[in-house]
Amino acid sequence: MSIPLLEVRDLHKSYQLKGRPPLEILHGIDFRLSAGECRPVCGPSGAGKSTLLHILGGLENPDRGEIFWKGESTSGWDRSRRAVWRRKAVGFVFQSYHLIPELTVEENVRLPAMLAGVQLGEAWEDLLDEVGMTLRRDHLPAELSGGEQQRVAVARALVLEPDLILADEPTGNLDGASAAAVLDLLVKMVRHRQKSLLLVTHDETVAGRVGTPFRITDGRMTETRS
Ligand SMILES: Nc1ncnc2c1ncn2[C@@H]1O[C@H](COP(=O)(O)OP(=O)(O)OP(=O)(O)O)[C@@H](O)[C@H]1O
Ligand SMILES: [Mg+2]
């Protein structure tokens, strides 16, 4: 069997709130994601979907458990190794777009490269074209619709060609037609580049358009392979 892009073993996470018993969210999450695989992550509100995505993206630490990246355990990575990995290997798309309001569309898309100190070729302009935002490149986020902002966020997530895209309810703020268009665009672009996608959603219709769902139930991940 080939080495998965991402493998998670026995991941646990709880939150300690002052004067209250710990809130146990993830109770031993196990799963594998292959290179080029697109999977939705489903589960009810409060199940721990965002928590899991934050841990996978290195934005939060688990209490215990192990994460392997291309077969290598990430446990021994120091802060700077983690930061470099996060910038180069992972692209994020959030529900509320998270564009920088003071930067134009073009600057927002190029931002990851600037932060990583990477010189971009001209491919990023094709990316802008692919998300249909070339004519709006000088606009600020506040001048765009929700769907347009999310398309900019999709281009930004892909600009450094990361192997893994983590998307947390990326269409949660959009209305039906716009949500479907952004979702289809994201999935098409990820597939075309043969990258991997974990997309959090509680919407079964959205999940069905992405792939075979992982489900978080009672803090554990279950698979529904068709
Ligand atoms: N920083 C935190 N401190 C304390 N509790 C937290 C923290 N972050 C999340 N939680 C709790 O952890 C649980 C899981 O939260 P999480 O945001 O991962 O759920 P979710 O599955 O993404 O839900 P939703 O579908 O509503 O976005 C919730 O009960 C939440 O209140
Ligand atoms: Mg969430």
XYZ file of C-alpha atoms and ligand atoms in Angstrom:
258
model
C 0.000 0.000 0.000
C 1.379 3.435 -0.889
C 2.243 5.935 1.831
C -0.699 8.274 2.505
C -0.235 12.022 2.243
C -1.659 12.393 5.722
C -2.186 9.847 8.456
C -3.691 10.555 11.842
C -3.434 8.118 14.726
C -5.338 8.253 17.991
C -5.730 12.038 18.107
C -7.215 13.465 21.315
C -8.257 16.993 22.170
C -10.085 18.472 25.127
C -10.593 22.034 26.275
C -9.996 22.955 29.888
C -12.406 25.644 31.018
C -11.885 27.386 34.352
C -13.771 25.758 37.207
C -15.417 23.170 34.942
C -14.615 19.595 34.009
C -12.584 19.306 30.787
C -14.612 19.350 27.610
C -13.512 16.290 25.653
C -13.942 16.898 21.948
C -11.818 14.382 20.022
C -11.471 10.902 21.557
C -9.066 9.061 19.307
C -9.355 10.150 15.706
C -7.787 7.780 13.155
C -7.789 8.197 9.393
C -5.672 8.337 6.252
C -5.858 10.652 3.292
C -4.128 9.731 0.042
C -2.443 12.146 -2.320
C -5.069 13.423 -4.733
C -7.994 12.386 -2.527
C -10.929 14.747 -1.829
C -13.059 13.941 1.221
C -15.747 15.831 3.095
C -15.669 15.811 6.899
C -19.215 15.726 8.265
C -20.737 15.840 11.719
C -23.183 17.879 13.777
C -22.432 21.329 15.163
C -19.964 21.092 18.037
C -18.665 17.658 16.935
C -15.121 18.987 16.629
C -14.783 19.432 12.866
C -13.124 22.851 13.040
C -10.996 21.724 15.981
C -9.702 18.795 13.909
C -8.966 21.008 10.912
C -7.092 23.503 13.091
C -4.966 20.704 14.533
C -4.251 19.249 11.093
C -3.251 22.681 9.824
C -0.920 23.195 12.775
C -2.987 26.086 14.163
C -3.693 24.188 17.381
C -1.976 21.358 19.263
C -3.590 18.015 20.106
C -3.382 16.624 23.658
C -1.991 13.410 22.247
C -1.870 11.339 19.111
C 0.306 11.398 16.064
C 0.150 13.008 12.652
C 2.253 11.654 9.789
C 2.978 13.730 6.702
C 4.082 11.621 3.725
C 5.015 8.912 6.211
C 7.071 11.182 8.469
C 5.906 11.775 12.030
C 5.393 15.495 12.680
C 5.766 15.049 16.461
C 9.441 15.957 16.474
C 9.060 19.074 14.336
C 10.037 22.318 16.031
C 8.134 25.579 15.627
C 10.033 26.795 12.602
C 9.743 23.437 10.770
C 6.016 23.525 11.487
C 5.667 27.102 10.265
C 7.508 26.375 7.012
C 5.412 23.248 6.459
C 2.156 25.127 7.127
C 3.042 27.879 4.661
C 4.211 25.595 1.869
C 2.182 22.414 2.244
C -1.260 23.565 3.381
C -3.805 25.944 1.891
C -6.735 27.131 4.009
C -10.200 28.258 2.959
C -12.422 29.547 5.776
C -16.160 30.159 5.982
C -15.712 33.898 6.417
C -13.090 34.275 3.629
C -10.441 35.918 5.892
C -9.202 38.265 3.188
C -7.120 41.222 4.360
C -9.490 44.205 3.963
C -6.744 46.747 3.178
C -5.239 44.645 0.374
C -6.516 44.386 -3.198
C -7.604 41.124 -4.798
C -4.189 40.772 -6.431
C -2.326 41.488 -3.194
C -4.485 39.038 -1.253
C -3.797 36.258 -3.760
C -0.057 36.958 -3.753
C 0.160 37.314 0.025
C 1.160 33.697 0.869
C 4.114 34.000 -1.509
C 5.166 37.263 0.084
C 4.977 35.752 3.576
C 6.939 32.682 2.473
C 9.537 34.774 0.635
C 8.746 32.966 -2.603
C 9.060 34.645 -5.992
C 5.910 33.887 -7.973
C 6.097 33.312 -11.719
C 3.163 34.230 -13.895
C 1.085 31.169 -13.021
C -0.708 33.127 -10.301
C -2.300 35.288 -13.014
C -3.783 32.145 -14.592
C -5.090 31.261 -11.152
C -6.794 34.647 -10.884
C -8.248 34.050 -14.318
C -9.442 30.570 -13.365
C -11.451 31.986 -10.458
C -12.801 34.695 -12.766
C -11.351 37.648 -10.854
C -8.874 39.137 -13.318
C -11.030 42.186 -14.024
C -11.409 42.805 -10.274
C -7.712 42.504 -9.411
C -7.465 46.114 -8.141
C -10.600 45.918 -6.027
C -10.736 45.693 -2.257
C -12.603 42.803 -0.572
C -15.373 45.150 0.634
C -16.181 45.905 -3.004
C -16.834 42.222 -3.779
C -19.769 39.870 -3.218
C -19.397 36.934 -0.832
C -18.950 34.479 -3.695
C -16.302 36.691 -5.293
C -14.433 37.018 -2.007
C -14.450 33.263 -1.575
C -13.138 32.784 -5.120
C -10.246 35.082 -4.235
C -9.682 33.014 -1.087
C -9.614 29.838 -3.220
C -6.952 31.351 -5.489
C -4.955 32.445 -2.434
C -5.158 28.939 -0.934
C -3.745 27.425 -4.130
C -1.109 30.001 -5.036
C 1.835 28.123 -3.502
C 0.545 24.820 -4.894
C 0.132 23.152 -1.485
C -0.427 19.393 -1.394
C -3.303 19.683 1.082
C -6.256 22.077 1.086
C -8.226 22.405 4.337
C -11.598 24.060 3.865
C -13.933 24.788 6.800
C -17.540 25.303 5.630
C -16.235 27.282 2.635
C -19.722 27.848 1.268
C -21.447 28.325 4.626
C -21.934 32.074 4.123
C -23.124 31.856 0.517
C -26.585 31.420 -0.937
C -27.527 28.303 -2.935
C -26.367 29.108 -6.477
C -23.255 30.952 -5.395
C -22.359 28.223 -2.881
C -22.636 25.505 -5.524
C -20.517 27.493 -7.993
C -17.722 28.143 -5.473
C -17.770 24.543 -4.260
C -17.586 23.111 -7.776
C -14.782 25.523 -8.665
C -12.762 24.600 -5.563
C -13.150 20.859 -6.117
C -12.395 21.149 -9.832
C -9.224 23.161 -9.206
C -7.990 20.795 -6.480
C -8.671 17.709 -8.646
C -7.099 19.263 -11.724
C -3.891 19.850 -9.737
C -4.098 16.351 -8.188
C -4.011 17.838 -4.703
C -5.860 16.579 -1.613
C -8.847 18.221 0.032
C -10.520 17.878 3.418
C -13.694 19.923 3.378
C -15.740 20.378 6.527
C -19.474 20.616 6.040
C -22.667 19.685 7.829
C -24.550 19.798 4.529
C -25.000 16.326 3.004
C -25.594 17.752 -0.477
C -22.268 19.598 -0.302
C -20.575 16.453 1.002
C -21.962 14.387 -1.862
C -20.396 16.721 -4.421
C -16.949 16.405 -2.842
C -16.514 12.676 -2.232
C -17.094 9.895 0.270
C -17.554 11.418 3.716
C -15.584 11.000 6.888
C -17.895 11.525 9.862
C -17.033 12.696 13.342
C -19.348 10.970 15.792
C -18.755 10.992 19.545
C -15.219 12.263 19.026
C -14.218 9.523 16.601
C -13.910 9.410 12.847
C -15.971 6.916 10.941
C -15.781 6.201 7.234
C -18.656 5.690 4.895
C -17.134 4.072 1.862
C -19.621 3.434 -0.911
N -10.920 27.489 22.338
C -11.915 26.771 22.850
N -12.145 26.733 24.191
C -13.127 25.988 24.711
N -13.974 25.232 23.992
C -13.813 25.228 22.666
C -12.784 25.988 22.010
N -12.872 25.777 20.676
C -13.904 24.929 20.508
N -14.470 24.596 21.681
C -15.610 23.667 21.888
O -15.301 22.468 21.209
C -16.468 21.920 20.599
C -16.156 21.627 19.149
O -15.998 22.855 18.473
P -15.764 22.935 16.912
O -15.702 24.378 16.562
O -14.608 22.109 16.537
O -17.094 22.264 16.358
P -17.623 22.107 14.866
O -17.866 20.660 14.624
O -16.708 22.806 13.934
O -19.032 22.847 14.941
P -19.769 23.805 13.855
O -20.397 22.870 12.839
O -20.810 24.485 14.660
O -18.763 24.732 13.272
C -17.576 22.902 20.848
O -18.388 22.431 21.897
C -16.878 24.172 21.233
O -17.633 24.917 22.145
Mg -16.835 24.542 12.798
